[in-house]
Amino acid sequence: MSTPTLTAGRRRIPLVPTVALLFGAVYCLLPVAWVLVASTKSGSELFSTFTFLPGSGFAGNVADLSAYRDGVYWTWMANSAFYAGVGALLSTAVSAVSGYALAVYRFRRKETVFNILLAGVLMPPVILAVPQYLLLAEADMTDSYLSVLLPAVLSPYGVYLARVYAAAAVPADVIEAGRMDGGGEWRIFRTIALPMMLPGLVTVFLFQFVAVWNNFLLPYIMLGDDEKFPVTLGLYTLLQQGANTPALYTLVITGALLAIVPLIALFLVIQRFWSLDLLSGAVKS
């Protein structure tokens, strides 16, 4: 007779976390749903129909966005792909080498270097934007592609993740075996350690790609030529002009929707590396 009571009691336990997770999901997905629906509305439908009622102007919005200033939106998207893609690749390479060195080698002040790195992880990017601008201004590199790309190369958080993953995924015995076989340090890193670190480095690449793609403040400070703007800054300029030209609001909303498509596609492409990481972790001693 007590079994149903126990079963009912057990079923009540997950109720609170489930409700909390559902609330969090709705909170995060509601703005995305609004953008998805609003991008289908024409300028006249945007402010005259129910918020979540789909419209019939998505194709027209995309055409107008593509035609705006001879397709400058796609220039912004290409700039974002360049900043995020190249920046994430270079940052992942630097993080891999630095994290591996911190995890494998022993040298003086190693813990001090790592503590400074942790301090960099805790430092808000907004604090660094102005000093970075002043440094690049002294080098006469502002308003250039490099002014946005160079600050993205070094990621303290990426180095931290690479260090933690290298310490867990690269056994010291394997490194010693490679040295005994006559392998140099660079060859050991490239042929032995790097493949073991690959799933973690994919995560570093994704985090850095998303961070650079969504970055707004640094390009806003560094760039003056709108032909070099990333999509975040370009959409901001459109939004500012929308105060005088309300028809541009539909272009901003449609552009915001299209801007998240590459991030979703990238996540779906590299998701399998995380699955491989979990499977490999399950069989490690």
PDB file of C-alpha atoms in Angstrom:
ATOM      1  CA  MET A   1       0.000   0.000   0.000  1.00  0.00           C
ATOM      2  CA  SER A   2       2.944   2.318   0.549  1.00  0.00           C
ATOM      3  CA  THR A   3       4.427   1.840  -2.911  1.00  0.00           C
ATOM      4  CA  PRO A   4       2.059   4.246  -4.763  1.00  0.00           C
ATOM      5  CA  THR A   5       2.757   6.921  -2.149  1.00  0.00           C
ATOM      6  CA  LEU A   6       6.507   6.566  -2.601  1.00  0.00           C
ATOM      7  CA  THR A   7       6.151   6.608  -6.376  1.00  0.00           C
ATOM      8  CA  ALA A   8       3.988   9.708  -6.278  1.00  0.00           C
ATOM      9  CA  GLY A   9       6.471  11.398  -3.968  1.00  0.00           C
ATOM     10  CA  ARG A  10       9.327  10.584  -6.287  1.00  0.00           C
ATOM     11  CA  ARG A  11       7.469  12.055  -9.234  1.00  0.00           C
ATOM     12  CA  ARG A  12       6.968  15.356  -7.444  1.00  0.00           C
ATOM     13  CA  ILE A  13      10.702  15.898  -6.884  1.00  0.00           C
ATOM     14  CA  PRO A  14      11.654  16.908 -10.482  1.00  0.00           C
ATOM     15  CA  LEU A  15       8.739  19.359 -10.743  1.00  0.00           C
ATOM     16  CA  VAL A  16      10.601  22.454  -9.529  1.00  0.00           C
ATOM     17  CA  PRO A  17      13.753  22.031 -11.682  1.00  0.00           C
ATOM     18  CA  THR A  18      11.600  21.108 -14.674  1.00  0.00           C
ATOM     19  CA  VAL A  19       9.519  24.264 -14.305  1.00  0.00           C
ATOM     20  CA  ALA A  20      12.687  26.315 -13.847  1.00  0.00           C
ATOM     21  CA  LEU A  21      14.219  24.842 -17.002  1.00  0.00           C
ATOM     22  CA  LEU A  22      11.036  25.451 -18.984  1.00  0.00           C
ATOM     23  CA  PHE A  23      10.902  29.044 -17.763  1.00  0.00           C
ATOM     24  CA  GLY A  24      14.530  29.549 -18.746  1.00  0.00           C
ATOM     25  CA  ALA A  25      13.916  28.021 -22.178  1.00  0.00           C
ATOM     26  CA  VAL A  26      10.919  30.282 -22.793  1.00  0.00           C
ATOM     27  CA  TYR A  27      12.887  33.315 -21.593  1.00  0.00           C
ATOM     28  CA  CYS A  28      15.733  32.553 -24.013  1.00  0.00           C
ATOM     29  CA  LEU A  29      13.668  31.417 -27.000  1.00  0.00           C
ATOM     30  CA  LEU A  30      10.914  34.045 -26.876  1.00  0.00           C
ATOM     31  CA  PRO A  31      13.050  36.813 -28.451  1.00  0.00           C
ATOM     32  CA  VAL A  32      14.199  34.380 -31.142  1.00  0.00           C
ATOM     33  CA  ALA A  33      10.585  33.457 -31.875  1.00  0.00           C
ATOM     34  CA  TRP A  34       9.681  37.139 -32.097  1.00  0.00           C
ATOM     35  CA  VAL A  35      12.488  37.834 -34.583  1.00  0.00           C
ATOM     36  CA  LEU A  36      11.479  34.789 -36.624  1.00  0.00           C
ATOM     37  CA  VAL A  37       7.870  35.930 -36.848  1.00  0.00           C
ATOM     38  CA  ALA A  38       8.602  39.646 -37.270  1.00  0.00           C
ATOM     39  CA  SER A  39      10.960  38.971 -40.178  1.00  0.00           C
ATOM     40  CA  THR A  40       8.028  37.593 -42.161  1.00  0.00           C
ATOM     41  CA  LYS A  41       6.087  40.874 -41.905  1.00  0.00           C
ATOM     42  CA  SER A  42       6.203  43.782 -44.301  1.00  0.00           C
ATOM     43  CA  GLY A  43       6.647  47.318 -43.054  1.00  0.00           C
ATOM     44  CA  SER A  44       2.914  47.910 -42.901  1.00  0.00           C
ATOM     45  CA  GLU A  45       2.257  44.614 -41.077  1.00  0.00           C
ATOM     46  CA  LEU A  46       4.993  45.037 -38.481  1.00  0.00           C
ATOM     47  CA  PHE A  47       3.148  47.548 -36.303  1.00  0.00           C
ATOM     48  CA  SER A  48      -0.441  46.757 -37.284  1.00  0.00           C
ATOM     49  CA  THR A  49      -0.802  42.998 -36.684  1.00  0.00           C
ATOM     50  CA  PHE A  50      -0.634  40.739 -33.653  1.00  0.00           C
ATOM     51  CA  THR A  51       2.931  40.234 -32.394  1.00  0.00           C
ATOM     52  CA  PHE A  52       3.167  36.497 -33.068  1.00  0.00           C
ATOM     53  CA  LEU A  53       1.005  36.421 -36.183  1.00  0.00           C
ATOM     54  CA  PRO A  54       3.177  35.557 -39.229  1.00  0.00           C
ATOM     55  CA  GLY A  55       3.144  37.916 -42.185  1.00  0.00           C
ATOM     56  CA  SER A  56       3.685  37.533 -45.895  1.00  0.00           C
ATOM     57  CA  GLY A  57       6.676  39.761 -46.561  1.00  0.00           C
ATOM     58  CA  PHE A  58       9.736  37.651 -45.776  1.00  0.00           C
ATOM     59  CA  ALA A  59      10.845  37.262 -49.392  1.00  0.00           C
ATOM     60  CA  GLY A  60      10.376  40.963 -49.979  1.00  0.00           C
ATOM     61  CA  ASN A  61      12.321  41.817 -46.838  1.00  0.00           C
ATOM     62  CA  VAL A  62      15.253  39.658 -47.943  1.00  0.00           C
ATOM     63  CA  ALA A  63      15.180  41.251 -51.402  1.00  0.00           C
ATOM     64  CA  ASP A  64      15.071  44.765 -49.947  1.00  0.00           C
ATOM     65  CA  LEU A  65      17.882  43.932 -47.546  1.00  0.00           C
ATOM     66  CA  SER A  66      20.016  42.570 -50.378  1.00  0.00           C
ATOM     67  CA  ALA A  67      19.309  45.644 -52.504  1.00  0.00           C
ATOM     68  CA  TYR A  68      20.032  48.160 -49.745  1.00  0.00           C
ATOM     69  CA  ARG A  69      23.117  50.173 -50.742  1.00  0.00           C
ATOM     70  CA  ASP A  70      24.064  47.622 -53.402  1.00  0.00           C
ATOM     71  CA  GLY A  71      24.131  44.699 -50.970  1.00  0.00           C
ATOM     72  CA  VAL A  72      26.213  46.222 -48.184  1.00  0.00           C
ATOM     73  CA  TYR A  73      24.562  43.792 -45.751  1.00  0.00           C
ATOM     74  CA  TRP A  74      26.314  40.852 -47.394  1.00  0.00           C
ATOM     75  CA  THR A  75      29.585  42.781 -47.172  1.00  0.00           C
ATOM     76  CA  TRP A  76      28.981  43.058 -43.431  1.00  0.00           C
ATOM     77  CA  MET A  77      28.261  39.325 -43.251  1.00  0.00           C
ATOM     78  CA  ALA A  78      31.460  38.548 -45.175  1.00  0.00           C
ATOM     79  CA  ASN A  79      33.407  40.810 -42.812  1.00  0.00           C
ATOM     80  CA  SER A  80      31.941  39.010 -39.803  1.00  0.00           C
ATOM     81  CA  ALA A  81      32.831  35.642 -41.321  1.00  0.00           C
ATOM     82  CA  PHE A  82      36.397  36.872 -41.880  1.00  0.00           C
ATOM     83  CA  TYR A  83      36.811  38.340 -38.400  1.00  0.00           C
ATOM     84  CA  ALA A  84      35.224  35.359 -36.650  1.00  0.00           C
ATOM     85  CA  GLY A  85      36.672  32.600 -38.835  1.00  0.00           C
ATOM     86  CA  VAL A  86      40.271  33.795 -39.049  1.00  0.00           C
ATOM     87  CA  GLY A  87      40.235  35.159 -35.502  1.00  0.00           C
ATOM     88  CA  ALA A  88      38.882  31.908 -34.082  1.00  0.00           C
ATOM     89  CA  LEU A  89      41.410  29.808 -36.021  1.00  0.00           C
ATOM     90  CA  LEU A  90      44.366  31.911 -34.887  1.00  0.00           C
ATOM     91  CA  SER A  91      43.040  32.055 -31.332  1.00  0.00           C
ATOM     92  CA  THR A  92      42.584  28.285 -31.250  1.00  0.00           C
ATOM     93  CA  ALA A  93      46.155  27.775 -32.491  1.00  0.00           C
ATOM     94  CA  VAL A  94      47.566  30.119 -29.840  1.00  0.00           C
ATOM     95  CA  SER A  95      45.382  28.520 -27.167  1.00  0.00           C
ATOM     96  CA  ALA A  96      46.492  25.015 -28.174  1.00  0.00           C
ATOM     97  CA  VAL A  97      50.206  25.797 -27.979  1.00  0.00           C
ATOM     98  CA  SER A  98      49.893  27.846 -24.790  1.00  0.00           C
ATOM     99  CA  GLY A  99      47.576  25.419 -23.020  1.00  0.00           C
ATOM    100  CA  TYR A 100      49.757  22.451 -23.933  1.00  0.00           C
ATOM    101  CA  ALA A 101      52.871  24.217 -22.630  1.00  0.00           C
ATOM    102  CA  LEU A 102      51.172  25.110 -19.343  1.00  0.00           C
ATOM    103  CA  ALA A 103      49.890  21.556 -18.900  1.00  0.00           C
ATOM    104  CA  VAL A 104      52.987  19.548 -19.877  1.00  0.00           C
ATOM    105  CA  TYR A 105      56.117  21.551 -19.183  1.00  0.00           C
ATOM    106  CA  ARG A 106      57.582  22.603 -15.864  1.00  0.00           C
ATOM    107  CA  PHE A 107      59.194  26.018 -15.601  1.00  0.00           C
ATOM    108  CA  ARG A 108      59.682  28.749 -13.054  1.00  0.00           C
ATOM    109  CA  ARG A 109      56.679  30.941 -12.204  1.00  0.00           C
ATOM    110  CA  LYS A 110      54.368  28.553 -14.008  1.00  0.00           C
ATOM    111  CA  GLU A 111      51.596  28.986 -11.443  1.00  0.00           C
ATOM    112  CA  THR A 112      52.087  32.752 -11.510  1.00  0.00           C
ATOM    113  CA  VAL A 113      51.586  32.764 -15.267  1.00  0.00           C
ATOM    114  CA  PHE A 114      48.478  30.638 -14.887  1.00  0.00           C
ATOM    115  CA  ASN A 115      47.070  32.923 -12.167  1.00  0.00           C
ATOM    116  CA  ILE A 116      47.609  35.945 -14.398  1.00  0.00           C
ATOM    117  CA  LEU A 117      45.784  34.038 -17.113  1.00  0.00           C
ATOM    118  CA  LEU A 118      42.853  33.450 -14.766  1.00  0.00           C
ATOM    119  CA  ALA A 119      42.793  37.168 -13.993  1.00  0.00           C
ATOM    120  CA  GLY A 120      42.506  37.775 -17.733  1.00  0.00           C
ATOM    121  CA  VAL A 121      39.530  35.410 -17.887  1.00  0.00           C
ATOM    122  CA  LEU A 122      37.765  37.479 -15.223  1.00  0.00           C
ATOM    123  CA  MET A 123      38.537  40.796 -16.932  1.00  0.00           C
ATOM    124  CA  PRO A 124      35.453  42.198 -18.776  1.00  0.00           C
ATOM    125  CA  PRO A 125      36.221  42.897 -22.458  1.00  0.00           C
ATOM    126  CA  VAL A 126      34.660  46.357 -22.171  1.00  0.00           C
ATOM    127  CA  ILE A 127      37.548  47.411 -19.908  1.00  0.00           C
ATOM    128  CA  LEU A 128      40.138  46.376 -22.499  1.00  0.00           C
ATOM    129  CA  ALA A 129      38.507  47.982 -25.539  1.00  0.00           C
ATOM    130  CA  VAL A 130      39.761  51.534 -24.955  1.00  0.00           C
ATOM    131  CA  PRO A 131      43.374  50.532 -24.071  1.00  0.00           C
ATOM    132  CA  GLN A 132      43.441  48.327 -27.164  1.00  0.00           C
ATOM    133  CA  TYR A 133      42.256  51.252 -29.259  1.00  0.00           C
ATOM    134  CA  LEU A 134      44.965  53.519 -27.844  1.00  0.00           C
ATOM    135  CA  LEU A 135      47.676  50.931 -28.502  1.00  0.00           C
ATOM    136  CA  LEU A 136      46.568  50.313 -32.088  1.00  0.00           C
ATOM    137  CA  ALA A 137      46.168  54.052 -32.661  1.00  0.00           C
ATOM    138  CA  GLU A 138      49.833  54.502 -31.716  1.00  0.00           C
ATOM    139  CA  ALA A 139      50.676  51.879 -34.340  1.00  0.00           C
ATOM    140  CA  ASP A 140      48.413  53.631 -36.881  1.00  0.00           C
ATOM    141  CA  MET A 141      46.323  50.466 -37.283  1.00  0.00           C
ATOM    142  CA  THR A 142      42.859  51.721 -36.388  1.00  0.00           C
ATOM    143  CA  ASP A 143      40.065  51.602 -38.964  1.00  0.00           C
ATOM    144  CA  SER A 144      41.574  48.471 -40.487  1.00  0.00           C
ATOM    145  CA  TYR A 145      40.695  44.792 -40.537  1.00  0.00           C
ATOM    146  CA  LEU A 146      43.663  44.037 -38.299  1.00  0.00           C
ATOM    147  CA  SER A 147      42.342  46.370 -35.597  1.00  0.00           C
ATOM    148  CA  VAL A 148      39.432  43.983 -35.063  1.00  0.00           C
ATOM    149  CA  LEU A 149      41.301  40.781 -35.844  1.00  0.00           C
ATOM    150  CA  LEU A 150      44.416  41.139 -33.669  1.00  0.00           C
ATOM    151  CA  PRO A 151      42.669  41.562 -30.280  1.00  0.00           C
ATOM    152  CA  ALA A 152      40.742  38.358 -30.981  1.00  0.00           C
ATOM    153  CA  VAL A 153      43.864  36.234 -31.413  1.00  0.00           C
ATOM    154  CA  LEU A 154      44.668  35.949 -27.705  1.00  0.00           C
ATOM    155  CA  SER A 155      41.817  34.530 -25.648  1.00  0.00           C
ATOM    156  CA  PRO A 156      42.624  33.927 -21.950  1.00  0.00           C
ATOM    157  CA  TYR A 157      39.564  31.723 -21.636  1.00  0.00           C
ATOM    158  CA  GLY A 158      40.644  29.686 -24.660  1.00  0.00           C
ATOM    159  CA  VAL A 159      44.126  29.177 -23.204  1.00  0.00           C
ATOM    160  CA  TYR A 160      42.550  28.141 -19.895  1.00  0.00           C
ATOM    161  CA  LEU A 161      40.273  25.580 -21.574  1.00  0.00           C
ATOM    162  CA  ALA A 162      43.153  24.212 -23.662  1.00  0.00           C
ATOM    163  CA  ARG A 163      45.337  23.876 -20.571  1.00  0.00           C
ATOM    164  CA  VAL A 164      42.658  22.014 -18.630  1.00  0.00           C
ATOM    165  CA  TYR A 165      41.860  19.730 -21.554  1.00  0.00           C
ATOM    166  CA  ALA A 166      45.519  19.000 -22.351  1.00  0.00           C
ATOM    167  CA  ALA A 167      46.181  18.062 -18.727  1.00  0.00           C
ATOM    168  CA  ALA A 168      43.275  15.591 -18.840  1.00  0.00           C
ATOM    169  CA  ALA A 169      43.572  14.229 -22.387  1.00  0.00           C
ATOM    170  CA  VAL A 170      47.335  13.957 -22.972  1.00  0.00           C
ATOM    171  CA  PRO A 171      48.948  11.338 -20.678  1.00  0.00           C
ATOM    172  CA  ALA A 172      52.471  12.092 -19.497  1.00  0.00           C
ATOM    173  CA  ASP A 173      53.513   8.507 -20.361  1.00  0.00           C
ATOM    174  CA  VAL A 174      52.652   9.083 -24.009  1.00  0.00           C
ATOM    175  CA  ILE A 175      54.777  12.237 -24.099  1.00  0.00           C
ATOM    176  CA  GLU A 176      57.709  10.400 -22.515  1.00  0.00           C
ATOM    177  CA  ALA A 177      57.327   7.513 -24.961  1.00  0.00           C
ATOM    178  CA  GLY A 178      57.501   9.949 -27.853  1.00  0.00           C
ATOM    179  CA  ARG A 179      60.685  11.479 -26.439  1.00  0.00           C
ATOM    180  CA  MET A 180      62.249   8.056 -25.975  1.00  0.00           C
ATOM    181  CA  ASP A 181      61.509   7.276 -29.616  1.00  0.00           C
ATOM    182  CA  GLY A 182      63.535  10.324 -30.602  1.00  0.00           C
ATOM    183  CA  GLY A 183      60.666  12.687 -31.395  1.00  0.00           C
ATOM    184  CA  GLY A 184      61.217  16.420 -30.998  1.00  0.00           C
ATOM    185  CA  GLU A 185      58.924  18.514 -28.859  1.00  0.00           C
ATOM    186  CA  TRP A 186      57.188  20.127 -31.827  1.00  0.00           C
ATOM    187  CA  ARG A 187      56.698  16.778 -33.560  1.00  0.00           C
ATOM    188  CA  ILE A 188      55.299  15.241 -30.368  1.00  0.00           C
ATOM    189  CA  PHE A 189      52.843  18.115 -30.022  1.00  0.00           C
ATOM    190  CA  ARG A 190      51.813  18.044 -33.670  1.00  0.00           C
ATOM    191  CA  THR A 191      51.473  14.274 -34.175  1.00  0.00           C
ATOM    192  CA  ILE A 192      50.554  12.980 -30.719  1.00  0.00           C
ATOM    193  CA  ALA A 193      49.129  15.690 -28.459  1.00  0.00           C
ATOM    194  CA  LEU A 194      47.194  17.713 -31.016  1.00  0.00           C
ATOM    195  CA  PRO A 195      44.923  14.853 -32.169  1.00  0.00           C
ATOM    196  CA  MET A 196      44.161  14.053 -28.517  1.00  0.00           C
ATOM    197  CA  MET A 197      43.290  17.684 -27.849  1.00  0.00           C
ATOM    198  CA  LEU A 198      41.143  18.082 -30.973  1.00  0.00           C
ATOM    199  CA  PRO A 199      37.683  17.774 -29.331  1.00  0.00           C
ATOM    200  CA  GLY A 200      38.597  20.398 -26.734  1.00  0.00           C
ATOM    201  CA  LEU A 201      40.073  22.700 -29.368  1.00  0.00           C
ATOM    202  CA  VAL A 202      36.859  22.474 -31.361  1.00  0.00           C
ATOM    203  CA  THR A 203      35.060  23.810 -28.304  1.00  0.00           C
ATOM    204  CA  VAL A 204      37.594  26.644 -28.022  1.00  0.00           C
ATOM    205  CA  PHE A 205      37.052  27.443 -31.705  1.00  0.00           C
ATOM    206  CA  LEU A 206      33.276  27.561 -31.298  1.00  0.00           C
ATOM    207  CA  PHE A 207      33.388  29.790 -28.226  1.00  0.00           C
ATOM    208  CA  GLN A 208      35.804  32.205 -29.870  1.00  0.00           C
ATOM    209  CA  PHE A 209      33.902  32.231 -33.167  1.00  0.00           C
ATOM    210  CA  VAL A 210      30.667  33.135 -31.402  1.00  0.00           C
ATOM    211  CA  ALA A 211      32.409  35.763 -29.264  1.00  0.00           C
ATOM    212  CA  VAL A 212      33.971  37.498 -32.277  1.00  0.00           C
ATOM    213  CA  TRP A 213      30.817  37.177 -34.397  1.00  0.00           C
ATOM    214  CA  ASN A 214      28.701  38.833 -31.692  1.00  0.00           C
ATOM    215  CA  ASN A 215      31.325  41.437 -30.768  1.00  0.00           C
ATOM    216  CA  PHE A 216      30.021  44.976 -31.051  1.00  0.00           C
ATOM    217  CA  LEU A 217      32.020  47.325 -28.831  1.00  0.00           C
ATOM    218  CA  LEU A 218      35.486  46.694 -30.281  1.00  0.00           C
ATOM    219  CA  PRO A 219      34.475  47.237 -33.953  1.00  0.00           C
ATOM    220  CA  TYR A 220      32.399  50.243 -32.858  1.00  0.00           C
ATOM    221  CA  ILE A 221      35.514  51.842 -31.342  1.00  0.00           C
ATOM    222  CA  MET A 222      38.032  50.727 -33.955  1.00  0.00           C
ATOM    223  CA  LEU A 223      36.248  51.185 -37.278  1.00  0.00           C
ATOM    224  CA  GLY A 224      35.025  54.252 -39.125  1.00  0.00           C
ATOM    225  CA  ASP A 225      34.547  52.889 -42.640  1.00  0.00           C
ATOM    226  CA  ASP A 226      31.201  51.100 -42.837  1.00  0.00           C
ATOM    227  CA  GLU A 227      32.525  48.876 -45.631  1.00  0.00           C
ATOM    228  CA  LYS A 228      34.626  47.167 -42.927  1.00  0.00           C
ATOM    229  CA  PHE A 229      31.814  46.849 -40.389  1.00  0.00           C
ATOM    230  CA  PRO A 230      30.800  43.412 -39.082  1.00  0.00           C
ATOM    231  CA  VAL A 231      27.122  42.576 -39.234  1.00  0.00           C
ATOM    232  CA  THR A 232      26.502  43.563 -35.602  1.00  0.00           C
ATOM    233  CA  LEU A 233      27.741  47.103 -36.154  1.00  0.00           C
ATOM    234  CA  GLY A 234      26.109  47.339 -39.555  1.00  0.00           C
ATOM    235  CA  LEU A 235      22.701  46.423 -38.153  1.00  0.00           C
ATOM    236  CA  TYR A 236      23.213  48.980 -35.388  1.00  0.00           C
ATOM    237  CA  THR A 237      23.718  51.739 -37.970  1.00  0.00           C
ATOM    238  CA  LEU A 238      20.550  50.601 -39.736  1.00  0.00           C
ATOM    239  CA  LEU A 239      18.666  50.688 -36.448  1.00  0.00           C
ATOM    240  CA  GLN A 240      19.873  54.229 -35.778  1.00  0.00           C
ATOM    241  CA  GLN A 241      18.634  55.312 -39.208  1.00  0.00           C
ATOM    242  CA  GLY A 242      15.311  53.606 -38.529  1.00  0.00           C
ATOM    243  CA  ALA A 243      14.366  56.431 -36.175  1.00  0.00           C
ATOM    244  CA  ASN A 244      14.019  58.660 -39.247  1.00  0.00           C
ATOM    245  CA  THR A 245      13.084  55.922 -41.726  1.00  0.00           C
ATOM    246  CA  PRO A 246      10.765  53.367 -40.046  1.00  0.00           C
ATOM    247  CA  ALA A 247      10.830  51.168 -43.145  1.00  0.00           C
ATOM    248  CA  LEU A 248      14.376  50.155 -42.198  1.00  0.00           C
ATOM    249  CA  TYR A 249      13.134  48.354 -39.092  1.00  0.00           C
ATOM    250  CA  THR A 250      12.042  45.370 -41.180  1.00  0.00           C
ATOM    251  CA  LEU A 251      15.523  45.227 -42.727  1.00  0.00           C
ATOM    252  CA  VAL A 252      17.126  45.243 -39.280  1.00  0.00           C
ATOM    253  CA  ILE A 253      14.897  42.410 -38.050  1.00  0.00           C
ATOM    254  CA  THR A 254      15.439  40.325 -41.187  1.00  0.00           C
ATOM    255  CA  GLY A 255      19.174  40.953 -41.031  1.00  0.00           C
ATOM    256  CA  ALA A 256      19.263  39.889 -37.380  1.00  0.00           C
ATOM    257  CA  LEU A 257      17.527  36.623 -38.266  1.00  0.00           C
ATOM    258  CA  LEU A 258      19.913  35.873 -41.120  1.00  0.00           C
ATOM    259  CA  ALA A 259      22.887  36.725 -38.901  1.00  0.00           C
ATOM    260  CA  ILE A 260      22.198  33.826 -36.532  1.00  0.00           C
ATOM    261  CA  VAL A 261      21.933  31.235 -39.313  1.00  0.00           C
ATOM    262  CA  PRO A 262      25.752  30.776 -39.643  1.00  0.00           C
ATOM    263  CA  LEU A 263      26.050  30.247 -35.890  1.00  0.00           C
ATOM    264  CA  ILE A 264      23.370  27.559 -35.927  1.00  0.00           C
ATOM    265  CA  ALA A 265      24.965  25.876 -38.937  1.00  0.00           C
ATOM    266  CA  LEU A 266      28.397  25.935 -37.294  1.00  0.00           C
ATOM    267  CA  PHE A 267      27.018  24.400 -34.111  1.00  0.00           C
ATOM    268  CA  LEU A 268      25.300  21.595 -36.024  1.00  0.00           C
ATOM    269  CA  VAL A 269      28.461  20.842 -38.026  1.00  0.00           C
ATOM    270  CA  ILE A 270      30.832  20.545 -35.061  1.00  0.00           C
ATOM    271  CA  GLN A 271      28.346  19.023 -32.609  1.00  0.00           C
ATOM    272  CA  ARG A 272      29.613  15.536 -33.434  1.00  0.00           C
ATOM    273  CA  PHE A 273      33.025  16.377 -31.973  1.00  0.00           C
ATOM    274  CA  TRP A 274      31.424  16.827 -28.559  1.00  0.00           C
ATOM    275  CA  SER A 275      29.793  13.397 -28.875  1.00  0.00           C
ATOM    276  CA  LEU A 276      33.172  11.891 -29.718  1.00  0.00           C
ATOM    277  CA  ASP A 277      34.666  13.713 -26.736  1.00  0.00           C
ATOM    278  CA  LEU A 278      32.091  12.226 -24.361  1.00  0.00           C
ATOM    279  CA  LEU A 279      32.619   8.729 -25.736  1.00  0.00           C
ATOM    280  CA  SER A 280      36.390   9.000 -25.476  1.00  0.00           C
ATOM    281  CA  GLY A 281      36.115  10.312 -21.929  1.00  0.00           C
ATOM    282  CA  ALA A 282      34.003   7.344 -20.934  1.00  0.00           C
ATOM    283  CA  VAL A 283      36.787   4.865 -21.725  1.00  0.00           C
ATOM    284  CA  LYS A 284      39.755   6.786 -20.343  1.00  0.00           C
ATOM    285  CA  SER A 285      41.441   5.393 -17.280  1.00  0.00           C
TER     286      SER A 285
END
